[in-house]
XYZ file of C-alpha atoms in Angstrom:
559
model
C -11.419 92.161 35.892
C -15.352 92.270 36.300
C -17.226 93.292 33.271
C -19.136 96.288 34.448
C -22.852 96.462 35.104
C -25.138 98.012 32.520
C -27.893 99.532 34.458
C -30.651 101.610 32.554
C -33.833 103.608 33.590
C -37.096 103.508 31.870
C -39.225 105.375 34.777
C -38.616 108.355 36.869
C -41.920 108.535 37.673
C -45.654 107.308 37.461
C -47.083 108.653 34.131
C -43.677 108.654 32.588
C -43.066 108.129 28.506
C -45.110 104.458 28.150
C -43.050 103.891 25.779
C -39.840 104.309 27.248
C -38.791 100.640 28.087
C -39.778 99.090 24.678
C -37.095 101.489 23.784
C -34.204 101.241 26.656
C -34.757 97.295 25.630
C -34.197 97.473 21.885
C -31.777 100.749 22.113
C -28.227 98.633 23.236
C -26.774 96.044 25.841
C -28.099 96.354 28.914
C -27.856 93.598 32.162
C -30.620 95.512 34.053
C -33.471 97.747 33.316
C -34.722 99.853 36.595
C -38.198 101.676 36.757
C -39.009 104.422 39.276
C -42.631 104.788 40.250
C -42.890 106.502 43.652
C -43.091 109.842 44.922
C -44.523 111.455 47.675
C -47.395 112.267 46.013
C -47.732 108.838 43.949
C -48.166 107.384 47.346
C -50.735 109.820 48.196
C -52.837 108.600 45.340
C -52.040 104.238 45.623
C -53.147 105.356 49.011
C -56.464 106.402 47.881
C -56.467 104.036 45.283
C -56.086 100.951 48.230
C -59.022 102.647 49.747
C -61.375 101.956 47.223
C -60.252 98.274 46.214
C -57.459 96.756 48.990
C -56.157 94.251 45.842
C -54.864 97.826 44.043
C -52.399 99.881 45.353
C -50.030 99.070 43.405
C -48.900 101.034 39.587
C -51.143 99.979 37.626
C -49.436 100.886 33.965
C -46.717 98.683 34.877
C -48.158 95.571 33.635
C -49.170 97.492 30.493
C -46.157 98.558 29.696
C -44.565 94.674 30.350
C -47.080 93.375 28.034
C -44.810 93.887 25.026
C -41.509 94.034 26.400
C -41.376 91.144 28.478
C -40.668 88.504 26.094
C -38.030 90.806 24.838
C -36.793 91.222 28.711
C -36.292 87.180 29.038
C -35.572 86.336 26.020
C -31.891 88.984 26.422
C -31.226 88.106 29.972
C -32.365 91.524 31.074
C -33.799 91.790 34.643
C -36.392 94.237 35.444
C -36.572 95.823 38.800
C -38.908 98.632 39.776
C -40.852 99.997 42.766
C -43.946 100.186 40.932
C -45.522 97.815 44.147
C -46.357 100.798 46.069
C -48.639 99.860 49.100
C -48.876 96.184 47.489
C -45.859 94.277 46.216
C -47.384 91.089 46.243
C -50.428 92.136 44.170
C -48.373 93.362 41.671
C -45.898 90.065 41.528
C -48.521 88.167 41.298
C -50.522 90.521 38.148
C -46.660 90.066 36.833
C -47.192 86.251 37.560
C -50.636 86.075 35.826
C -49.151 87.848 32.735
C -46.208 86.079 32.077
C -48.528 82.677 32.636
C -50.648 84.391 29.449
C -48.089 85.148 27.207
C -46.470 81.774 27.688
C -42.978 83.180 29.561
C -41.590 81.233 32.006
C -40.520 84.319 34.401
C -39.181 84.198 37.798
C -40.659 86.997 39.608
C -39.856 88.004 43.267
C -40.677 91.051 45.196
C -39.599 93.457 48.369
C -42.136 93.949 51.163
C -41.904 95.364 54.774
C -42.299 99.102 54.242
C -46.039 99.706 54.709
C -46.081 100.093 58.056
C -49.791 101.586 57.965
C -51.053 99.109 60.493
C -48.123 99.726 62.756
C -48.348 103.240 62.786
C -50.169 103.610 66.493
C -47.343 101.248 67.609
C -44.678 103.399 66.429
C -46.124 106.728 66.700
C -46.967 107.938 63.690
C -50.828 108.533 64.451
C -53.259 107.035 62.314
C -52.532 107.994 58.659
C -53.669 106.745 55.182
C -50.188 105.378 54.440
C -46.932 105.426 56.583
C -43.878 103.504 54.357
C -40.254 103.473 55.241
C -37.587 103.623 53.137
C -36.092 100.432 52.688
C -32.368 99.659 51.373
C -30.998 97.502 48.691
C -30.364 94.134 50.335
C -33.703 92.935 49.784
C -33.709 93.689 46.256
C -30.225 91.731 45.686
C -31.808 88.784 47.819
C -34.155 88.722 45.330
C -31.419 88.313 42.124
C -29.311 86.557 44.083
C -32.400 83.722 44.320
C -32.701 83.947 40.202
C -35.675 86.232 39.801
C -35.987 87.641 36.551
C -38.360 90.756 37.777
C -38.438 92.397 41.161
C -40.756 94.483 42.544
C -40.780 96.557 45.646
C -42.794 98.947 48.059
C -41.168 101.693 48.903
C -37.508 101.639 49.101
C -35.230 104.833 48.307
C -34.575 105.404 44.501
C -31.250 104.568 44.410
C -31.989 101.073 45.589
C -33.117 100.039 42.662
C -29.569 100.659 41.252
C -27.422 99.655 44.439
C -29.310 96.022 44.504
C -28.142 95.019 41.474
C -24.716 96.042 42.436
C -24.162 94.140 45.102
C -26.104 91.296 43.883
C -23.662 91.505 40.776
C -20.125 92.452 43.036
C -20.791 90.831 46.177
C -20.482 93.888 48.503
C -21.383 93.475 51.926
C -22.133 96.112 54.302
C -18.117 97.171 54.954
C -18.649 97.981 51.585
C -19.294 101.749 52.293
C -17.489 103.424 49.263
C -19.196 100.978 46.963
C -22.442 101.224 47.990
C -22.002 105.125 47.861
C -20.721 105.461 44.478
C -23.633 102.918 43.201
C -26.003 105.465 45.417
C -24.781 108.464 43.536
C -25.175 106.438 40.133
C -28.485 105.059 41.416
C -29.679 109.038 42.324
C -28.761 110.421 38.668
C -30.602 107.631 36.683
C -33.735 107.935 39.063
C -35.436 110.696 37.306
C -34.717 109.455 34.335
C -34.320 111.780 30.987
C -33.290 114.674 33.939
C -29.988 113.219 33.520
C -29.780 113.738 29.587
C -30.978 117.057 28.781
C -34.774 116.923 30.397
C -35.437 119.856 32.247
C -31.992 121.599 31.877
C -31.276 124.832 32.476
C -29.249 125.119 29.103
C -31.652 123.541 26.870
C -31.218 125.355 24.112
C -27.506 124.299 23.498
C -28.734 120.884 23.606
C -28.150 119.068 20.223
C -31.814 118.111 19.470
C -33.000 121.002 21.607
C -33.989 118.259 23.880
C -37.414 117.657 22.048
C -36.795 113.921 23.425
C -34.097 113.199 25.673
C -33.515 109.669 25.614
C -33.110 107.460 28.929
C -30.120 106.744 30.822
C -27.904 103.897 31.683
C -25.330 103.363 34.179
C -21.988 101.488 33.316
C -21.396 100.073 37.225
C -18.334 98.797 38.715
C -16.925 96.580 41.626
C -15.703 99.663 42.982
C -18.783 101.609 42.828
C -17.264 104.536 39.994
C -19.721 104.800 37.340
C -20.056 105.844 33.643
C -23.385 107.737 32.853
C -24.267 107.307 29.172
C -27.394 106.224 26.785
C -28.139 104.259 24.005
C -26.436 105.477 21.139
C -28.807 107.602 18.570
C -31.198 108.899 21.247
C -32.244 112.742 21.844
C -30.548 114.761 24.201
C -26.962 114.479 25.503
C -24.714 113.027 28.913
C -22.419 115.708 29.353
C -21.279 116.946 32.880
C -23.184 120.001 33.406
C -26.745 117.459 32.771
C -25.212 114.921 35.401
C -24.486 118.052 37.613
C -28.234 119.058 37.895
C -29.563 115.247 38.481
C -26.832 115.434 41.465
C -28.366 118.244 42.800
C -31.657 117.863 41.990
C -33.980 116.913 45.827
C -30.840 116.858 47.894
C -30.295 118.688 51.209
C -26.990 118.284 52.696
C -23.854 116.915 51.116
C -24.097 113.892 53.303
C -26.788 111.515 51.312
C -27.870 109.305 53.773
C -29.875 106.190 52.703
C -30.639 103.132 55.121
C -27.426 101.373 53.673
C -24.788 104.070 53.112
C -24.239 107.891 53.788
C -22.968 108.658 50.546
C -20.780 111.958 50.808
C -21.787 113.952 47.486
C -18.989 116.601 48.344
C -16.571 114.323 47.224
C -18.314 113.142 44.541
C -16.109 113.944 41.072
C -17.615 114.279 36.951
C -15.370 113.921 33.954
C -16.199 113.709 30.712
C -15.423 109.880 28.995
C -16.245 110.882 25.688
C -19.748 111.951 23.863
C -22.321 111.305 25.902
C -20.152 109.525 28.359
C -19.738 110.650 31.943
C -17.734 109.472 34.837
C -18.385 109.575 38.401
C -15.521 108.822 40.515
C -14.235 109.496 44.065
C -17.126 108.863 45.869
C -17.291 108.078 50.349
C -19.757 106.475 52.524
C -20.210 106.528 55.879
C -22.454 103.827 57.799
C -26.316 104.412 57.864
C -27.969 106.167 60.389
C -29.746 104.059 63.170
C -33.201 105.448 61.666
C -34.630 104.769 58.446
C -37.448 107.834 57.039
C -41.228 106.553 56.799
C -43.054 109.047 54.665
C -46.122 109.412 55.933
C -49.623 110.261 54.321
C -52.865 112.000 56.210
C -55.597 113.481 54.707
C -55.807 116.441 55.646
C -59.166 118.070 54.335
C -61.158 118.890 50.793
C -59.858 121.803 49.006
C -61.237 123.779 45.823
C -59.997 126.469 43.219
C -60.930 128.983 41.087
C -58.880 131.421 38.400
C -59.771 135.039 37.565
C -58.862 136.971 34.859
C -58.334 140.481 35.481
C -57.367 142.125 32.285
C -56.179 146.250 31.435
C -55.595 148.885 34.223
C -55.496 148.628 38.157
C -54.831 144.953 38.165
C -54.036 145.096 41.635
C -57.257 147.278 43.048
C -59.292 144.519 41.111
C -57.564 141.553 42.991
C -58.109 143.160 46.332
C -61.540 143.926 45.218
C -61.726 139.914 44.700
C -60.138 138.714 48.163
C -62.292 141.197 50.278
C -65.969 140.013 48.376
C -64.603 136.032 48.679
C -63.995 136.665 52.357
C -66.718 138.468 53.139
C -69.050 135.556 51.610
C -67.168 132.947 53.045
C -65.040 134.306 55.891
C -60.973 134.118 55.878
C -60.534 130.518 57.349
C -58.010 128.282 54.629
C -58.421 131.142 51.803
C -55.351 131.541 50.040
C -55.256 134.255 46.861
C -52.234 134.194 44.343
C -51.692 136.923 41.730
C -49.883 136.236 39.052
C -48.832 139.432 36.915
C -48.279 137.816 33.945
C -49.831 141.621 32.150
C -48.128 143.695 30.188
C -48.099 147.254 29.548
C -50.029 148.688 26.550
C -50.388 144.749 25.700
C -50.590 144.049 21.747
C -53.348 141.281 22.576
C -56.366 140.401 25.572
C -53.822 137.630 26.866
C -50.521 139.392 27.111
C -53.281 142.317 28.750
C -54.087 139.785 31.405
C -53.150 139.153 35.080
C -54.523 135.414 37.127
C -55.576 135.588 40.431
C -56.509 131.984 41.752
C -58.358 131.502 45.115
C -57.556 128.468 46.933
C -59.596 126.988 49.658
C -58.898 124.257 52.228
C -61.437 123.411 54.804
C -62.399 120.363 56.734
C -65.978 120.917 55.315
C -66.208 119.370 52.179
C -69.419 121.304 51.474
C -68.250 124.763 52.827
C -65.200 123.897 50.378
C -66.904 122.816 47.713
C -69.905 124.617 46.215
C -70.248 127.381 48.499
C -66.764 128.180 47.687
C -67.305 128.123 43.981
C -70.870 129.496 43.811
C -69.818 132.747 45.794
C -67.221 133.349 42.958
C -69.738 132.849 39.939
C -71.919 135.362 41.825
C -69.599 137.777 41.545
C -70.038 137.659 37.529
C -71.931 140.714 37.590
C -71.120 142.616 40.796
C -67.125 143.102 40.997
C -64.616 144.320 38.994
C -65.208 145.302 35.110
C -64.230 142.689 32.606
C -64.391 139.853 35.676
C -63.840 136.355 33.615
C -62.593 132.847 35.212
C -60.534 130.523 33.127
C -62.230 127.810 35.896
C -65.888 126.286 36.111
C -67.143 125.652 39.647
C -66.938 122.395 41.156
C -67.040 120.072 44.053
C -64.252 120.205 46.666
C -62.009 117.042 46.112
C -59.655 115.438 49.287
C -55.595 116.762 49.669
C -53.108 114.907 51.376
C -50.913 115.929 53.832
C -47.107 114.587 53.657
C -45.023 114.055 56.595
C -41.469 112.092 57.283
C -40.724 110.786 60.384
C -38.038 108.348 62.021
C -37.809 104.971 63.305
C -35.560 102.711 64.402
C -33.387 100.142 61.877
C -34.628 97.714 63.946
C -38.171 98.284 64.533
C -38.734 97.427 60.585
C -39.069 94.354 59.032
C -37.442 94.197 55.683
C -38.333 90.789 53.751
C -37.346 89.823 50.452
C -40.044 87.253 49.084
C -37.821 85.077 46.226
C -38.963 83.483 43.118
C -39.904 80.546 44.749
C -41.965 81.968 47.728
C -39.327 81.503 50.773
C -39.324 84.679 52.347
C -35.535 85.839 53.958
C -35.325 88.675 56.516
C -33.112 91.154 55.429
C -30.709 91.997 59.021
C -30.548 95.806 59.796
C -27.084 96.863 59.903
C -25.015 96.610 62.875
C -22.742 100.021 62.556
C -24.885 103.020 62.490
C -23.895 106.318 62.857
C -25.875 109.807 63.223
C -24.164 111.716 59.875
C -21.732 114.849 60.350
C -23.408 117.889 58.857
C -21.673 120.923 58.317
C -24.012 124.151 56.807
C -21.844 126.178 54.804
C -20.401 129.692 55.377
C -18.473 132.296 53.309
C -15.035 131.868 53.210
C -13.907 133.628 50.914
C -14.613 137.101 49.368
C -14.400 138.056 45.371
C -14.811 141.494 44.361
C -14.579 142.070 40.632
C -13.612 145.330 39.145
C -16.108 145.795 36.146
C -19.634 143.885 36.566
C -22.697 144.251 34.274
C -26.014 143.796 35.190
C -27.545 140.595 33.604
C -29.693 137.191 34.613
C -27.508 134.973 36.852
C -28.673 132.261 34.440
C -26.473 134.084 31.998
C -23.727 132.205 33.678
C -25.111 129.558 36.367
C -27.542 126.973 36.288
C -29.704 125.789 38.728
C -31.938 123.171 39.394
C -34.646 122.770 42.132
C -37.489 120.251 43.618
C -39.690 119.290 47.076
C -38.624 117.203 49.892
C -42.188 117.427 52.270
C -42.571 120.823 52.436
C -39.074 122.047 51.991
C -37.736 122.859 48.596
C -33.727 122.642 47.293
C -32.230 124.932 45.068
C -28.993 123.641 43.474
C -26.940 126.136 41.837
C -23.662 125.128 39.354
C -21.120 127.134 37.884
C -19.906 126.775 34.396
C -15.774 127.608 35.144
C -14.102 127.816 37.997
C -13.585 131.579 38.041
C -17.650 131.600 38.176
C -17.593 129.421 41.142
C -15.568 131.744 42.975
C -17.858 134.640 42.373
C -20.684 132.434 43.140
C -19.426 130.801 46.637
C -18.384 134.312 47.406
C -21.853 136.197 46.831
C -24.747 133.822 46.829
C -24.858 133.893 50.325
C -28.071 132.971 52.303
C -29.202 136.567 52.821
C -28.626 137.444 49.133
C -30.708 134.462 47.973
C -33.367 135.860 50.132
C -33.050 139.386 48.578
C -33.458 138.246 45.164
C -36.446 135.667 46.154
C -38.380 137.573 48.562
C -40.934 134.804 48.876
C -38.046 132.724 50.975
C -37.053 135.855 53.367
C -39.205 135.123 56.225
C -37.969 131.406 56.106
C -34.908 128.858 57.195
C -32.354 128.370 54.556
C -29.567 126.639 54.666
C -26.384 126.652 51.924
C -24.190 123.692 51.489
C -20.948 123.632 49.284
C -20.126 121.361 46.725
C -16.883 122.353 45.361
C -15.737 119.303 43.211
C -19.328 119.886 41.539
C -18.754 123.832 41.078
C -22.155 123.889 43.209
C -24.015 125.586 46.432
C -27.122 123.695 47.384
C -29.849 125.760 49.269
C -32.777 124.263 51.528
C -36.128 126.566 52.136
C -37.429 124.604 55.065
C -41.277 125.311 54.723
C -41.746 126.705 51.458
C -44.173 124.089 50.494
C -46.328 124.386 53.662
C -47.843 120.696 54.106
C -46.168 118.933 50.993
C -47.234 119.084 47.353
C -50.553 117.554 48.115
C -51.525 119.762 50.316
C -49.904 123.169 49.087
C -51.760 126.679 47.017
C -48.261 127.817 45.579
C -48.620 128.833 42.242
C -45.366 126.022 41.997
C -46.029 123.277 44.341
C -43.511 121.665 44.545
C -40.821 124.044 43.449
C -39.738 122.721 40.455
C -39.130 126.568 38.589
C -37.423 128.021 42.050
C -34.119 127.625 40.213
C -35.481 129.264 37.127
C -36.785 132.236 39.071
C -33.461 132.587 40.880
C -32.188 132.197 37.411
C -33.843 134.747 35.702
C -33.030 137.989 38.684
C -31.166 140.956 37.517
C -27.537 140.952 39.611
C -24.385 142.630 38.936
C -22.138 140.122 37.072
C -18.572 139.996 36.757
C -17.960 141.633 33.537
């Protein structure tokens, strides 16, 4: 019987804890430590990043943070594999290259390239953006262990890659390999966001044994048949249990059928137990082949935008706000203004602060001037000639560029996918030959449960929830701690009631998916985000408290 994989995490994202693979390294056994680096927004910035010096563009903390772990890396047979290339791979293989060479390693580095299809984008019509990157698969990144490298490094690939490569590279799967590659995609989505899958950013924080101060990182215990155990290094913060896997599984989905440019991994059938402390197992996962398209995320800029904050403090909080909006438009006109008030007064407040609403005015123009002082000089002249007590919590300042996030769809076949190994030889990676357009099935009511004595509390009192952007659409995953809550909340978080109790999403496209063996619904707002996180003037831009507003609405509880 194969010895399973041991798979950690040590990035979910650029800017993560620096020190965070010195200690996935030195905390246990692992075979493989995985970093993730890209977002939608991280590729926003490498994008801008590029445009001042073409040799960046990649992360550039990642060979800061191998500097002292490197050694330690070779030295324990662990192989490092992270997308920290962004827009340039080989730049960053070769800054990998140039350290190794200085510390006196001899590393075998490879790397992933084929994504950036910026100077393709006419050709395939995508326009003429500042970055345009498919999603790549995990074939390339297995080439590339397969071939003996000790680090990989990719562009953009999906975040579960980094976790499927090794598996088949480890296993031998092959394309027919469909429940295997799903159940490594499901392990692969849970460890991408790192500490989110031990306690970070979980709804039921408090009952977390440190309180989750500092969740550790996670690590995947992989096997042939793609079932995983989610655990960490023993004597870290935070906790594996199956409510904190839950929310990771939920967290940036939209339907139930995951599909990834290997696999369509089916997270309805997707089933937790608990293995022991801080041990979770995910079994019973399907796949389905890949569609014929892979996603290219694509970046535009879309203008210079600007913002200041106003304090309104005591009585008619909402007179002074309009007061606000109608002098800022009037000096500027209405074109890309955007006000949000955010009562966060109180009543007959014991202090200034707790006295205190925020109003922030948001502008986006084309005009980087009309955006930029003139915006934030007609609010300073209002100092003395608006509404009594009139402070700002912002100093004025120059517009600055927003991006403007879009995914489209190409063909398999129209990408190249190239895995460059240790050695320099550079192997196509074949698109897959069975493709298939995934079944999707939104989710209705069927069934109804009407209790006979209900009290009126916070759903959090009983359901979690987590929630995060795709583009400009937000999720909202939902979970039920027993199964008699589930039934109450299939039955009654409908579409229409999650509209009711977040009016912001009433005028908007939602969809609700079931995920029974996970006691979880799954919502998608399509447009909640307008133009991506870049671009939007939420007060939450990319919708990572949705869940905790749903959370914290007054509804009439079983009792």
């Amino acid at each position: 019987m194969t010895a399973p994989l041991r798979v950690g995490n040590a990035s979910g994202f650029y800017g993560d804890r620096a020190t965070a693979w010195r200690e996935m390294l030195d905390g246990g056994e692992l075979d493989v430590l995985t970093g993730d680096y890209l977002a939608e927004l991280t590729m926003l910035i490498l994008g801008r990043d590029r445009l001042k010096d073409p040799a960046t563009g990649y992360a550039k903390t990642f060979p800061r943070q191998l500097e002292s772990v490197l050694g330690t890396a070779k030295e324990r047979g662990v192989r490092l594999v992270a997308n920290a290339g962004g827009l340039n791979p080989a730049g960053l293989a070769e800054a990998v290259r140039a350290l190794a060479a200085r510390l006196g390693l001899d590393v075998a580095v490879a790397h992933v390239e084929g994504d950036d299809v910026t100077g393709r984008a006419t050709e395939l019509g995508l326009g003429q953006p500042l970055t345009a990157n498919a999603y790549l698969g995990a074939f390339g990144i297995a080439e590339c262990l397969t071939a003996g490298a000790d680090v990989v490094v990719t562009g953009r690939v999906t975040d579960a890659s980094l976790v499927v490569g090794p598996g088949i590279a480890r296993f031998g799967w092959t394309r027919a390999d469909l429940d295997a590659l799903a159940g490594a995609t499901v392990a692969g989505h849970v460890l991408e966001c790192g500490a989110q899958a031990t306690g970070g950013n979980f709804a039921f924080f408090t009952e977390l044994p440190d309180g989750a101060r500092r969740p550790g990182f996670p690590l995947a215990e992989l096997h042939a048949d793609g079932s995983a155990v989610i655990t960490k290094h023993p004597g870290t913060g935070g906790a594996v249990t199956v409510e904190t896997v839950t929310a990771q599984l939920l967290y940036e989905i939209e339907t139930p059928a995951y599909a990834g440019p290997d696999v369509v991994a089916d997270f309805a059938s997707v089933r937790l137990a608990q293995d022991g402390p801080d041990r979770v197992r995910i079994t019973g996962a399907r796949g389905a082949p890949p569609p014929p398209a892979l996603k290219v995320g694509v970046n535009t800029l879309g203008g210079f935008r600007n913002a200041m904050t106003f304090v309104l403090c005591g009585l008619k909080i909402e007179e002074k706000a309009a007061l606000v909006r109608a002098q800022l438009t009037d000096a500027l006109g209405p074109d890309g203004l955007d006000f949000t008030l955010a009562r966060t007064d109180r009543e007959d407040a014991p202090s200034q602060a707790a006295a205190s609403a925020l109003l922030t005015a948001t502008v986006k123009d084309p005009d980087p001037k009309r955006a930029g002082r003139r915006f934030s000089q007609a609010a300073v002249e209002l100092a003395l000639a608006s509404y009594p007590g009139l402070a700002l919590s912002t100093p004025p300042g120059d517009a600055t560029p927003y991006g403007v996030f879009t995914g489209h769809y190409v063909p398999q076949t129209a990408i190249e996918h190239i895995a460059v190994r240790p050695d320099g030889t550079r192997r196509p990676i074949p698109p897959p030959t069975t493709t298939r357009i995934p079944n999707i099935h939104v989710s209705g009511v069927t069934s109804v449960f009407v209790p006979q004595n209900t009290i009126r509390r916070p759903l959090g009192d009983l359901f979690g929830a987590r929630s995060g952007d795709k583009g400009g659409d937000a999720n909202i995953g939902v979970w039920a701690r027993s199964d008699e809550a589930y039934a109450w909340l299939r039955a009654n978080l409908t579409v229409g009631r999650l509209k009711e109790l977040l009016p912001e999403t009433a005028q908007l496209a939602v969809e609700r998916y079931d995920l029974p063996n996970l006691k979880a619904v799954n919502f998608v707002v399509r447009g909640i985000l307008g133009e991506g996180v870049a671009a939007g003037t939420r007060f939450d831009p990319q919708g990572k408290a949705l869940g905790e507003w749903l959370r914290s609405r007054i509804v009439e509880l079983p009792a």
